[in-house]
Short mmCIF file of C-alpha atoms in Angstrom, two decimals:
data_model
loop_
_atom_site.label_atom_id
_atom_site.label_comp_id
_atom_site.label_asym_id
_atom_site.label_seq_id
_atom_site.Cartn_x
_atom_site.Cartn_y
_atom_site.Cartn_z
CA UNK A 117 75.77 45.65 68.76
CA UNK A 118 73.69 46.04 65.58
CA UNK A 119 75.34 46.70 62.29
CA UNK A 120 73.77 49.32 60.01
CA UNK A 121 72.83 48.35 56.49
CA UNK A 122 75.01 49.83 53.76
CA UNK A 123 73.93 53.30 52.80
CA UNK A 124 72.27 53.95 56.14
CA UNK A 125 73.04 57.08 58.19
CA UNK A 126 75.51 55.10 60.27
CA UNK A 127 77.80 54.77 57.24
CA UNK A 128 80.44 57.51 57.09
CA UNK A 129 79.90 60.01 54.25
CA UNK A 130 82.02 59.33 51.15
CA UNK A 131 84.16 62.09 49.75
CA UNK A 132 82.79 63.14 46.38
CA UNK A 133 85.22 62.95 43.47
CA UNK A 134 87.15 66.20 43.25
CA UNK A 135 86.16 68.41 40.38
CA UNK A 136 88.66 68.18 37.51
CA UNK A 137 91.11 71.07 37.42
CA UNK A 138 90.15 73.46 34.60
CA UNK A 139 92.75 73.25 31.86
CA UNK A 140 94.75 76.35 31.05
CA UNK A 141 94.16 77.73 27.55
CA UNK A 142 97.66 76.63 26.40
CA UNK A 143 96.81 73.06 27.47
CA UNK A 144 93.35 73.21 25.92
CA UNK A 145 94.83 74.45 22.66
CA UNK A 146 96.44 71.02 22.23
CA UNK A 147 93.06 69.24 21.98
CA UNK A 148 90.61 71.93 20.87
CA UNK A 149 90.75 75.52 19.57
CA UNK A 150 91.38 78.14 22.24
CA UNK A 151 90.57 81.86 21.78
CA UNK A 152 93.31 84.44 22.16
CA UNK A 153 93.15 88.21 22.10
CA UNK A 154 96.31 89.53 20.33
CA UNK A 155 96.97 93.24 20.54
CA UNK A 156 99.31 95.56 18.63
CA UNK A 157 99.85 98.54 20.93
CA UNK A 158 100.68 101.84 19.25
CA UNK A 159 101.23 105.42 20.37
CA UNK A 160 98.93 107.07 17.80
CA UNK A 161 102.00 108.53 16.00
CA UNK A 162 103.12 105.44 14.14
CA UNK A 163 105.28 103.62 16.67
CA UNK A 164 104.37 100.14 17.98
CA UNK A 165 105.20 98.61 21.34
CA UNK A 166 106.96 95.25 21.39
CA UNK A 167 108.03 93.11 24.33
CA UNK A 168 110.98 90.77 24.44
CA UNK A 169 109.97 87.38 25.80
CA UNK A 170 111.99 86.34 28.86
CA UNK A 171 113.42 82.94 29.71
CA UNK A 172 110.16 82.23 31.64
CA UNK A 173 107.90 82.82 28.61
CA UNK A 174 105.67 79.98 27.42
CA UNK A 175 107.36 79.82 24.05
CA UNK A 176 110.07 81.45 21.92
CA UNK A 177 112.07 83.17 24.68
CA UNK A 178 114.31 86.00 23.52
CA UNK A 179 112.03 86.97 20.68
CA UNK A 180 110.17 90.28 20.27
CA UNK A 181 106.37 90.09 20.08
CA UNK A 182 103.06 91.95 20.57
CA UNK A 183 100.86 91.35 23.56
CA UNK A 184 98.30 88.55 23.82
CA UNK A 185 96.21 86.59 26.29
CA UNK A 186 93.48 84.07 26.45
CA UNK A 187 89.83 85.04 26.43
CA UNK A 188 88.31 84.06 29.78
CA UNK A 189 84.85 82.52 30.10
CA UNK A 190 82.13 85.19 30.13
CA UNK A 191 84.50 87.97 29.09
CA UNK A 192 84.05 90.29 26.11
CA UNK A 193 86.95 90.69 23.68
CA UNK A 194 87.45 94.31 24.70
CA UNK A 195 87.41 93.45 28.43
CA UNK A 196 90.01 90.71 27.79
CA UNK A 197 92.25 93.11 25.86
CA UNK A 198 91.97 95.80 28.54
CA UNK A 199 92.78 93.22 31.29
CA UNK A 200 95.77 91.90 29.41
CA UNK A 201 97.11 95.38 28.64
CA UNK A 202 96.88 96.23 32.33
CA UNK A 203 98.63 92.95 33.31
CA UNK A 204 101.39 93.05 30.65
CA UNK A 205 102.03 96.80 30.33
CA UNK A 206 100.76 98.26 33.59
CA UNK A 207 98.54 100.87 31.88
CA UNK A 208 95.05 101.40 30.52
CA UNK A 209 94.25 101.35 26.80
CA UNK A 210 93.15 104.67 25.33
CA UNK A 211 91.33 103.04 22.37
CA UNK A 212 90.69 99.43 21.21
CA UNK A 213 89.96 98.57 17.57
CA UNK A 214 89.33 95.13 16.13
CA UNK A 215 91.58 94.59 13.09
CA UNK A 216 91.28 90.94 12.17
CA UNK A 217 91.13 87.28 13.01
CA UNK A 218 93.81 84.60 12.55
CA UNK A 219 93.52 80.82 12.68
CA UNK A 220 96.85 79.68 14.12
CA UNK A 221 98.03 76.06 13.98
CA UNK A 222 101.58 75.58 15.22
CA UNK A 223 103.93 73.05 16.80
CA UNK A 224 104.03 69.28 17.18
CA UNK A 225 101.72 68.34 18.74
CA UNK A 226 99.64 71.02 17.07
CA UNK A 227 98.25 73.80 19.21
CA UNK A 228 95.22 75.54 17.78
CA UNK A 229 94.42 79.19 18.54
CA UNK A 230 91.77 81.46 17.11
CA UNK A 231 93.37 84.88 17.55
CA UNK A 232 91.18 87.96 17.41
CA UNK A 233 93.63 90.79 16.67
CA UNK A 234 93.28 94.33 18.00
CA UNK A 235 95.05 97.71 17.55
CA UNK A 236 95.34 99.36 20.98
CA UNK A 237 96.41 102.94 21.49
CA UNK A 238 98.46 103.60 24.65
CA UNK A 239 100.09 106.60 26.29
CA UNK A 240 103.71 105.73 25.52
CA UNK A 241 104.98 107.37 28.65
CA UNK A 242 102.89 105.03 30.86
CA UNK A 243 103.76 101.59 29.48
CA UNK A 244 105.98 99.45 31.69
CA UNK A 245 106.68 95.76 32.13
CA UNK A 246 103.90 94.33 34.23
CA UNK A 247 104.89 90.67 34.00
CA UNK A 248 108.67 90.40 34.39
CA UNK A 249 108.41 86.58 34.44
CA UNK A 250 107.20 86.77 30.81
CA UNK A 251 108.99 89.88 29.44
CA UNK A 252 112.45 91.33 30.09
CA UNK A 253 112.37 94.41 27.82
CA UNK A 254 109.87 96.77 26.19
CA UNK A 255 110.46 99.13 23.27
CA UNK A 256 108.62 101.50 20.97
CA UNK A 257 109.59 100.93 17.36
CA UNK A 258 108.94 102.30 13.90
CA UNK A 259 107.24 99.48 11.97
CA UNK A 260 110.04 99.67 9.36
CA UNK A 261 112.81 99.28 11.97
CA UNK A 262 111.81 96.32 14.14
CA UNK A 263 114.21 94.49 16.48
CA UNK A 264 115.14 90.83 16.09
CA UNK A 265 114.81 88.02 16.63
CA UNK A 266 111.07 88.17 16.15
CA UNK A 267 108.42 85.75 17.38
CA UNK A 268 107.18 83.41 14.64
CA UNK A 269 103.66 85.01 14.78
CA UNK A 270 104.80 88.63 14.73
CA UNK A 271 104.91 89.25 10.95
CA UNK A 272 101.33 88.03 10.14
CA UNK A 273 99.98 89.94 13.13
CA UNK A 274 101.70 93.19 12.14
CA UNK A 275 100.46 92.67 8.54
CA UNK A 276 96.87 93.12 9.88
CA UNK A 277 97.95 96.29 11.70
CA UNK A 278 99.65 97.65 8.57
CA UNK A 279 96.64 96.82 6.37
CA UNK A 280 94.30 98.73 8.75
CA UNK A 281 96.27 101.94 8.16
CA UNK A 282 95.87 101.85 4.39
#
């Protein structure tokens, strides 16, 4: 019996190293900035839509907040917002307007998000919870009569929305 030299066709093929699992934006934000699209949904008549974060939310469960989601590779901001509105609120945006950018550093260890903030008009009668593992209540509120407790990032986000109306 003749032995084959290493690397010859008689050697069994080696399994290549598996490709590393892409990190989720929340994981990535701990080592490099991640881009988030934050959206303040409104009904065109002055009310804004807030969602109460459920026990399964990534952070600050039980607090009221606007919608948000990570920008995916190759996606435009507007496409990301429309996708997230469909996922979170089970409806289509009627209008999307860019209203600002925030540089968010929070937590220990620090997570770093660049948040592009949008005002999104919705048909109030069509909004519904689309992700019950993240949200357990939705409500339309007058900006001067908001529920509590509020997410730590809600006030600076709503300030951009308020400033756009002036």
